[in-house]
CSV table of C-alpha atoms in Angstrom, one decimal:
chain,number,residue,atom,x,y,z
A,623,MET,CA,25.7,60.4,24.4
A,624,PRO,CA,24.7,57.8,26.8
A,625,ALA,CA,22.5,58.6,30.0
A,626,SER,CA,25.4,57.5,32.2
A,627,LEU,CA,27.8,59.3,30.9
A,628,CYS,CA,26.0,62.6,30.9
A,629,LEU,CA,25.3,61.8,34.5
A,630,ILE,CA,29.0,61.3,35.4
A,631,ILE,CA,29.9,64.4,33.8
A,632,ALA,CA,27.2,66.7,35.3
A,633,THR,CA,28.0,65.3,39.2
A,634,PHE,CA,31.6,66.3,38.5
A,635,LEU,CA,30.7,69.4,37.1
A,636,TRP,CA,28.4,69.8,40.5
A,637,GLY,CA,31.2,68.5,42.6
A,638,SER,CA,33.3,71.6,41.2
A,639,SER,CA,31.0,74.2,41.9
A,640,PHE,CA,31.2,74.1,45.8
A,641,ILE,CA,34.9,75.2,45.0
A,642,ALA,CA,34.4,78.0,42.4
A,643,LEU,CA,31.6,79.0,45.3
A,644,LYS,CA,34.0,79.5,47.5
A,645,TYR,CA,36.3,81.4,45.7
A,646,ALA,CA,33.9,83.5,44.1
A,647,ILE,CA,31.8,84.4,47.8
A,648,ALA,CA,35.3,84.9,49.4
A,649,ILE,CA,35.2,87.9,47.5
A,650,TYR,CA,31.9,89.0,46.4
A,651,ASP,CA,28.3,88.8,48.4
A,652,PRO,CA,26.3,85.5,47.2
A,653,ALA,CA,23.5,87.4,45.8
A,654,LEU,CA,25.6,89.3,43.4
A,655,VAL,CA,27.6,85.7,42.5
A,656,ILE,CA,24.2,83.8,41.7
A,657,PHE,CA,23.1,86.9,39.9
A,658,LEU,CA,26.0,87.2,37.7
A,659,ARG,CA,26.1,83.4,37.3
A,660,MET,CA,22.6,83.4,36.2
A,661,LEU,CA,22.9,86.5,33.8
A,662,THR,CA,26.1,84.4,32.1
A,663,THR,CA,23.6,81.5,31.7
A,664,VAL,CA,21.0,83.6,30.0
A,665,PHE,CA,23.6,85.1,28.0
A,666,LEU,CA,25.1,81.9,26.4
A,667,SER,CA,21.3,80.6,26.0
A,668,LEU,CA,20.6,83.4,23.6
A,669,CYS,CA,23.6,82.5,21.5
A,670,LEU,CA,21.8,79.1,21.4
A,671,TRP,CA,18.1,80.3,20.9
A,672,ARG,CA,17.3,78.2,17.8
A,673,TYR,CA,17.5,75.2,20.5
A,674,VAL,CA,15.8,76.8,23.1
A,675,ILE,CA,12.6,77.1,21.3
A,676,ARG,CA,12.3,73.4,20.8
A,677,PHE,CA,9.4,72.6,23.6
A,678,GLU,CA,5.9,71.9,23.0
A,679,TYR,CA,3.9,73.1,25.6
A,680,ARG,CA,0.9,71.2,27.1
A,681,VAL,CA,-2.0,72.7,29.5
A,682,GLY,CA,-0.9,72.7,33.0
A,683,ASP,CA,2.8,72.7,32.7
A,684,TRP,CA,3.1,76.5,34.0
A,685,LYS,CA,2.8,75.0,37.4
A,686,TYR,CA,5.5,72.8,36.9
A,687,LEU,CA,7.3,75.4,35.3
A,688,ILE,CA,6.8,77.9,37.9
A,689,ALA,CA,7.7,75.3,40.7
A,690,MET,CA,10.6,74.2,39.0
A,691,SER,CA,11.8,77.4,38.5
A,692,LEU,CA,11.2,78.6,42.2
A,693,ALA,CA,12.8,75.5,43.3
A,694,GLU,CA,15.7,75.8,41.2
A,695,PRO,CA,17.8,78.3,40.5
A,696,CYS,CA,16.1,80.7,43.1
A,697,LEU,CA,15.5,79.1,46.8
A,698,TYR,CA,18.3,76.5,46.1
A,699,PHE,CA,21.1,79.1,45.1
A,700,LEU,CA,19.8,81.1,48.1
A,701,PHE,CA,20.1,78.5,50.4
A,702,GLU,CA,23.5,77.3,49.2
A,703,GLY,CA,25.0,80.4,48.6
A,704,HIS,CA,24.9,81.3,51.9
A,705,ALA,CA,25.3,77.8,53.1
A,706,MET,CA,29.1,78.1,51.6
A,707,GLU,CA,29.6,81.3,53.8
A,708,TYR,CA,29.3,79.1,56.7
A,709,THR,CA,30.7,75.6,56.2
A,710,SER,CA,33.0,74.1,54.1
A,711,ALA,CA,33.1,72.6,50.4
A,712,SER,CA,33.9,69.2,51.6
A,713,GLN,CA,31.0,68.9,54.1
A,714,ALA,CA,28.7,70.7,52.0
A,715,GLY,CA,29.3,68.0,49.5
A,716,VAL,CA,28.7,64.9,52.5
A,717,ILE,CA,25.4,66.7,52.9
A,718,VAL,CA,24.7,66.0,49.1
A,719,SER,CA,24.4,62.6,49.9
A,720,CYS,CA,20.9,63.0,51.7
A,721,LEU,CA,19.5,63.8,47.7
A,722,PRO,CA,18.8,60.7,46.5
A,723,ILE,CA,16.5,59.6,49.5
A,724,ILE,CA,15.0,63.0,49.5
A,725,ILE,CA,14.2,62.1,45.6
A,726,ALA,CA,12.9,58.8,46.4
A,727,VAL,CA,10.2,60.2,48.9
A,728,LEU,CA,9.2,62.9,46.5
A,729,ALA,CA,8.9,60.8,43.6
A,730,PHE,CA,6.8,58.3,45.8
A,731,PHE,CA,4.4,61.1,46.4
A,732,MET,CA,4.5,63.2,43.4
A,733,LEU,CA,5.0,60.8,40.7
A,734,LYS,CA,3.7,57.4,42.6
A,735,GLU,CA,6.9,55.7,42.2
A,736,TYR,CA,7.8,52.6,44.2
A,737,ILE,CA,9.5,53.2,47.6
A,738,SER,CA,10.9,50.1,50.0
A,739,LYS,CA,11.7,49.8,53.6
A,740,SER,CA,15.6,50.2,52.5
A,741,ILE,CA,14.5,53.3,51.2
A,742,ILE,CA,13.1,54.4,54.8
A,743,ILE,CA,15.9,53.0,56.5
A,744,GLY,CA,18.9,54.6,54.3
A,745,PHE,CA,17.1,57.9,54.7
A,746,THR,CA,17.3,57.7,58.1
A,747,PHE,CA,20.8,57.0,58.3
A,748,CYS,CA,21.8,59.9,55.9
A,749,ILE,CA,19.7,62.2,58.0
A,750,GLY,CA,21.4,61.1,61.1
A,751,GLY,CA,25.1,61.0,59.7
A,752,SER,CA,24.7,64.8,58.2
A,753,ILE,CA,23.2,65.7,61.7
A,754,LEU,CA,26.6,63.9,63.4
A,755,LEU,CA,28.8,65.5,60.5
A,756,THR,CA,27.4,69.3,61.8
A,757,VAL,CA,27.5,68.6,65.7
A,758,LEU,CA,31.0,67.0,65.2
A,759,SER,CA,32.8,69.3,62.8
A,760,PRO,CA,34.3,72.3,64.5
A,761,ASN,CA,34.7,76.0,63.6
A,762,SER,CA,37.6,76.7,60.9
A,763,GLU,CA,38.7,78.9,58.7
A,764,GLN,CA,36.8,77.3,55.9
A,765,ALA,CA,33.6,76.4,58.2
A,766,PRO,CA,33.0,79.3,61.1
A,767,ASN,CA,29.3,78.1,61.7
A,768,PRO,CA,28.8,74.5,60.1
A,769,LEU,CA,25.4,74.1,62.1
A,770,LEU,CA,24.4,76.9,60.0
A,771,GLY,CA,25.6,76.1,56.7
A,772,ASN,CA,24.8,72.4,56.8
A,773,PHE,CA,21.2,73.0,57.6
A,774,LEU,CA,21.1,75.5,54.8
A,775,GLU,CA,23.1,72.9,52.3
A,776,LEU,CA,20.3,70.4,53.4
A,777,MET,CA,17.6,72.6,52.3
A,778,ALA,CA,19.3,73.3,49.4
A,779,MET,CA,18.8,69.7,48.5
A,780,VAL,CA,15.4,69.7,49.1
A,781,CYS,CA,14.7,72.4,46.7
A,782,ALA,CA,17.0,70.0,44.0
A,783,ALA,CA,15.1,66.9,44.6
A,784,PHE,CA,11.8,68.9,44.1
A,785,TYR,CA,13.5,70.4,40.9
A,786,THR,CA,14.3,66.7,39.7
A,787,VAL,CA,10.5,65.6,40.2
A,788,CYS,CA,9.3,68.5,38.0
A,789,ILE,CA,11.9,68.0,35.1
A,790,LYS,CA,11.1,64.3,34.7
A,791,HIS,CA,7.6,65.7,34.4
A,792,LEU,CA,8.8,68.1,31.7
A,793,ALA,CA,11.7,66.7,30.0
A,794,SER,CA,9.9,64.5,27.5
A,795,ARG,CA,8.5,67.8,25.9
A,796,TYR,CA,11.2,70.6,26.5
A,797,SER,CA,14.6,70.3,25.4
A,798,PRO,CA,17.6,70.8,28.0
A,799,LEU,CA,18.3,74.3,26.6
A,800,THR,CA,14.5,75.6,27.2
A,801,LEU,CA,14.7,74.6,30.6
A,802,ILE,CA,18.0,75.9,31.7
A,803,ALA,CA,17.3,79.2,29.6
A,804,LEU,CA,13.9,79.4,31.8
A,805,GLN,CA,16.2,78.9,35.1
A,806,GLY,CA,18.5,81.8,33.8
A,807,ILE,CA,15.9,84.1,33.4
A,808,SER,CA,13.9,83.3,36.5
A,809,GLY,CA,17.1,83.3,38.6
A,810,SER,CA,18.2,86.6,37.2
A,811,LEU,CA,14.8,88.1,38.1
A,812,PHE,CA,14.7,86.8,41.4
A,813,PHE,CA,17.9,87.7,42.5
A,814,ALA,CA,18.3,91.0,40.6
A,815,PRO,CA,16.1,93.2,43.5
A,816,PHE,CA,19.1,91.7,46.2
A,817,LEU,CA,21.5,93.9,44.7
A,818,LEU,CA,19.8,96.9,46.1
A,819,PHE,CA,20.6,95.8,49.7
A,820,ILE,CA,24.3,95.0,49.4
A,821,ASP,CA,27.4,96.7,48.8
A,822,LEU,CA,28.2,96.3,45.4
A,823,PRO,CA,32.5,96.1,44.9
A,824,SER,CA,34.2,99.1,43.5
A,825,GLU,CA,36.7,98.5,40.5
A,826,ASN,CA,39.7,98.1,42.1
A,827,GLN,CA,38.2,95.5,44.1
A,828,HIS,CA,37.4,92.9,41.2
A,829,ASN,CA,39.1,89.7,41.6
A,830,ILE,CA,40.0,87.8,38.2
A,831,THR,CA,40.0,84.4,40.0
A,832,ALA,CA,36.6,85.0,41.5
A,833,LEU,CA,35.1,86.4,38.3
A,834,LEU,CA,36.6,83.2,36.4
A,835,SER,CA,34.8,81.5,38.9
A,836,ILE,CA,31.2,82.7,38.5
A,837,LEU,CA,32.0,82.7,34.5
A,838,TYR,CA,32.5,78.7,35.0
A,839,LEU,CA,29.7,78.5,37.2
A,840,GLY,CA,27.3,80.2,34.7
A,841,SER,CA,28.9,78.1,31.5
A,842,PHE,CA,30.2,74.8,32.8
A,843,VAL,CA,27.9,73.7,35.7
A,844,THR,CA,24.8,75.5,34.8
A,845,LEU,CA,24.5,75.2,31.0
A,846,GLY,CA,26.7,72.2,30.7
A,847,GLY,CA,25.9,70.3,34.3
A,848,TYR,CA,22.4,70.8,34.2
A,849,GLY,CA,22.0,70.6,30.5
A,850,MET,CA,23.6,67.1,30.3
A,851,TYR,CA,21.2,66.1,33.7
A,852,ASN,CA,17.9,67.7,31.8
A,853,TYR,CA,19.2,65.0,29.1
A,854,ALA,CA,19.8,62.1,30.8
A,855,ILE,CA,16.9,62.3,33.3
A,856,SER,CA,14.6,62.1,30.1
A,857,LYS,CA,16.0,58.6,29.2
A,858,VAL,CA,16.2,57.0,32.8
A,859,SER,CA,14.0,56.9,35.9
A,860,VAL,CA,14.3,59.4,38.5
A,861,LEU,CA,15.6,57.0,41.3
A,862,THR,CA,18.2,55.6,38.6
A,863,ALA,CA,19.5,59.5,38.2
A,864,ALA,CA,19.3,60.4,41.9
A,865,ALA,CA,21.5,57.5,42.6
A,866,TYR,CA,24.2,59.1,40.4
A,867,SER,CA,24.4,62.3,42.8
A,868,ASN,CA,25.9,60.0,45.2
A,869,LEU,CA,29.2,60.7,43.1
A,870,ILE,CA,29.0,64.3,43.9
A,871,PRO,CA,30.5,64.4,47.7
A,872,ILE,CA,33.4,62.2,45.9
A,873,PHE,CA,34.1,64.6,43.3
A,874,THR,CA,33.7,67.5,46.2
A,875,LEU,CA,36.1,65.8,48.6
A,876,ILE,CA,38.7,65.0,46.1
A,877,LEU,CA,38.8,68.4,44.3
A,878,SER,CA,38.5,70.2,48.2
A,879,ALA,CA,41.9,68.1,49.3
A,880,ILE,CA,43.5,69.2,46.0
A,881,ILE,CA,42.4,72.6,45.5
A,882,LEU,CA,41.3,74.2,48.9
A,883,ASN,CA,43.8,71.7,50.8
A,884,GLU,CA,40.8,71.1,53.1
A,885,VAL,CA,41.3,68.2,55.9
A,886,LEU,CA,38.7,66.2,57.7
A,887,ASN,CA,39.2,64.7,61.3
A,888,LEU,CA,38.3,61.1,62.4
A,889,TRP,CA,35.0,62.0,63.7
A,890,GLN,CA,33.9,63.8,60.2
A,891,TRP,CA,34.9,60.8,58.4
A,892,LEU,CA,32.8,58.6,60.9
A,893,SER,CA,30.0,60.8,59.7
A,894,ILE,CA,30.5,60.6,56.1
A,895,PHE,CA,30.5,56.8,56.4
A,896,VAL,CA,27.3,56.7,58.3
A,897,VAL,CA,26.1,58.5,55.7
A,898,PHE,CA,27.3,56.4,52.8
A,899,VAL,CA,25.7,53.7,55.0
A,900,GLY,CA,22.5,55.1,54.3
A,901,VAL,CA,23.1,55.4,50.6
A,902,MET,CA,24.1,51.9,50.1
A,903,ILE,CA,21.4,50.4,52.1
A,904,SER,CA,18.9,52.7,49.9
A,905,GLN,CA,20.3,51.7,46.7
A,906,ARG,CA,19.4,47.7,47.8
A,907,HIS,CA,16.0,48.1,46.1
A,908,GLN,CA,17.2,49.1,42.9
A,909,GLU,CA,19.3,45.2,42.9
A,910,LEU,CA,16.8,43.1,41.5
A,911,VAL,CA,17.3,41.8,38.1
A,912,VAL,CA,13.7,41.2,36.0
A,913,ASP,CA,13.0,38.8,33.3
A,914,ILE,CA,10.4,40.6,30.8
A,915,PRO,CA,9.2,39.4,27.6
A,916,SER,CA,10.1,41.3,24.4
A,917,ALA,CA,6.9,42.3,22.4
A,918,GLU,CA,8.4,41.7,19.4
A,919,SER,CA,10.7,38.6,19.4
A,920,GLY,CA,8.4,36.6,22.1
A,921,GLU,CA,11.8,35.8,23.5
A,922,ASP,CA,12.6,36.8,27.4
A,923,ILE,CA,15.4,39.2,27.7
A,924,SER,CA,17.2,39.9,30.9
A,925,THR,CA,17.2,43.6,32.0
A,926,ASP,CA,18.6,45.8,35.0
A,927,LEU,CA,15.2,47.5,35.4
A,928,THR,CA,14.4,47.5,39.0
A,929,ILE,CA,10.6,47.2,40.7
A,930,SER,CA,10.7,50.9,41.1
A,931,ASP,CA,11.1,51.4,37.5
A,932,ILE,CA,8.5,48.9,36.5
A,933,ILE,CA,6.0,50.5,38.9
A,934,SER,CA,7.2,54.2,37.7
A,935,ALA,CA,6.5,53.1,34.1
A,936,GLU,CA,2.9,51.6,34.7
A,937,THR,CA,2.0,54.9,36.9
A,938,ASN,CA,3.3,56.9,34.2
A,939,SER,CA,1.2,55.6,31.6
A,940,LEU,CA,-1.8,55.6,33.3
A,941,ASN,CA,-1.1,59.4,33.9
A,942,SER,CA,-0.2,59.8,30.7
A,943,VAL,CA,3.3,61.0,31.6
A,944,PRO,CA,5.8,60.0,29.4
A,945,ASP,CA,8.5,58.0,31.4
A,946,ALA,CA,12.2,56.7,31.1
A,947,ASN,CA,13.3,54.3,28.4
A,948,ALA,CA,13.3,51.5,30.9
A,949,SER,CA,9.5,51.2,30.4
A,950,LYS,CA,10.5,49.9,27.2
A,951,GLY,CA,10.5,45.9,26.8
């Protein structure tokens, strides 16, 4: 399957996850929701065990595997689960617009990928727009405390960015299902102790819609969405994959309007516009088209490789870290 199609499907599934989370946490405690979600992922991974065991461990990978698991699902779902208690699904989707910028910054420090002035300017606009959205968002039934909720969602995005960088380092040696199974196991172990401190629902307190939402999160969103994303990121650069996350707030806004009947006011739309201006500015560094000589034919071929892709490929080659297919002439 083409990496671009995988990324589009993954972002749609992630955009829909905010809707499913709203339904689930309306009935159950966020810790219970995430635990059952991870448990669902573990069960499905066991059914696909022969694909899970496909990996090639390299000395030192344990640091990236632990960091990946701690960032997402553990801290990410902890932040996002509680964020959805205080903010609306549409506002949370807009905060996700900051993800590509945060990934670019982390990729610069951790993978030594090229970062331009447009990235820095875009990062400033996105953070400013997110703060503006938070300040101007009124309290409502869907967003009782947008200030706290949007901050928690932003922290979740930092965890997601760190997860992406770790995945880029591991994706060439570990199958997508291997990494997802590890996420499911670590998430289940991390959230299990939280069950001791919450009130578990009784038999007559269960809700079929909430339970189906949890099943959807554990199967389609975690297994399907992360599986396609992990596969795609092994084929393209980190910044290219991050650019597709701009689709998440669009899918979230559309689904929120259709399913949850959420409505944004004029000031919120203005804040969203500021965020998207920052995102568009940050993508300007990827617009350059260069000619690279073909190693086989000796002819020049036009490709959409960016400066960041080229520098990333050279740097990763020096560090013996497998990089994207974009490094192929």
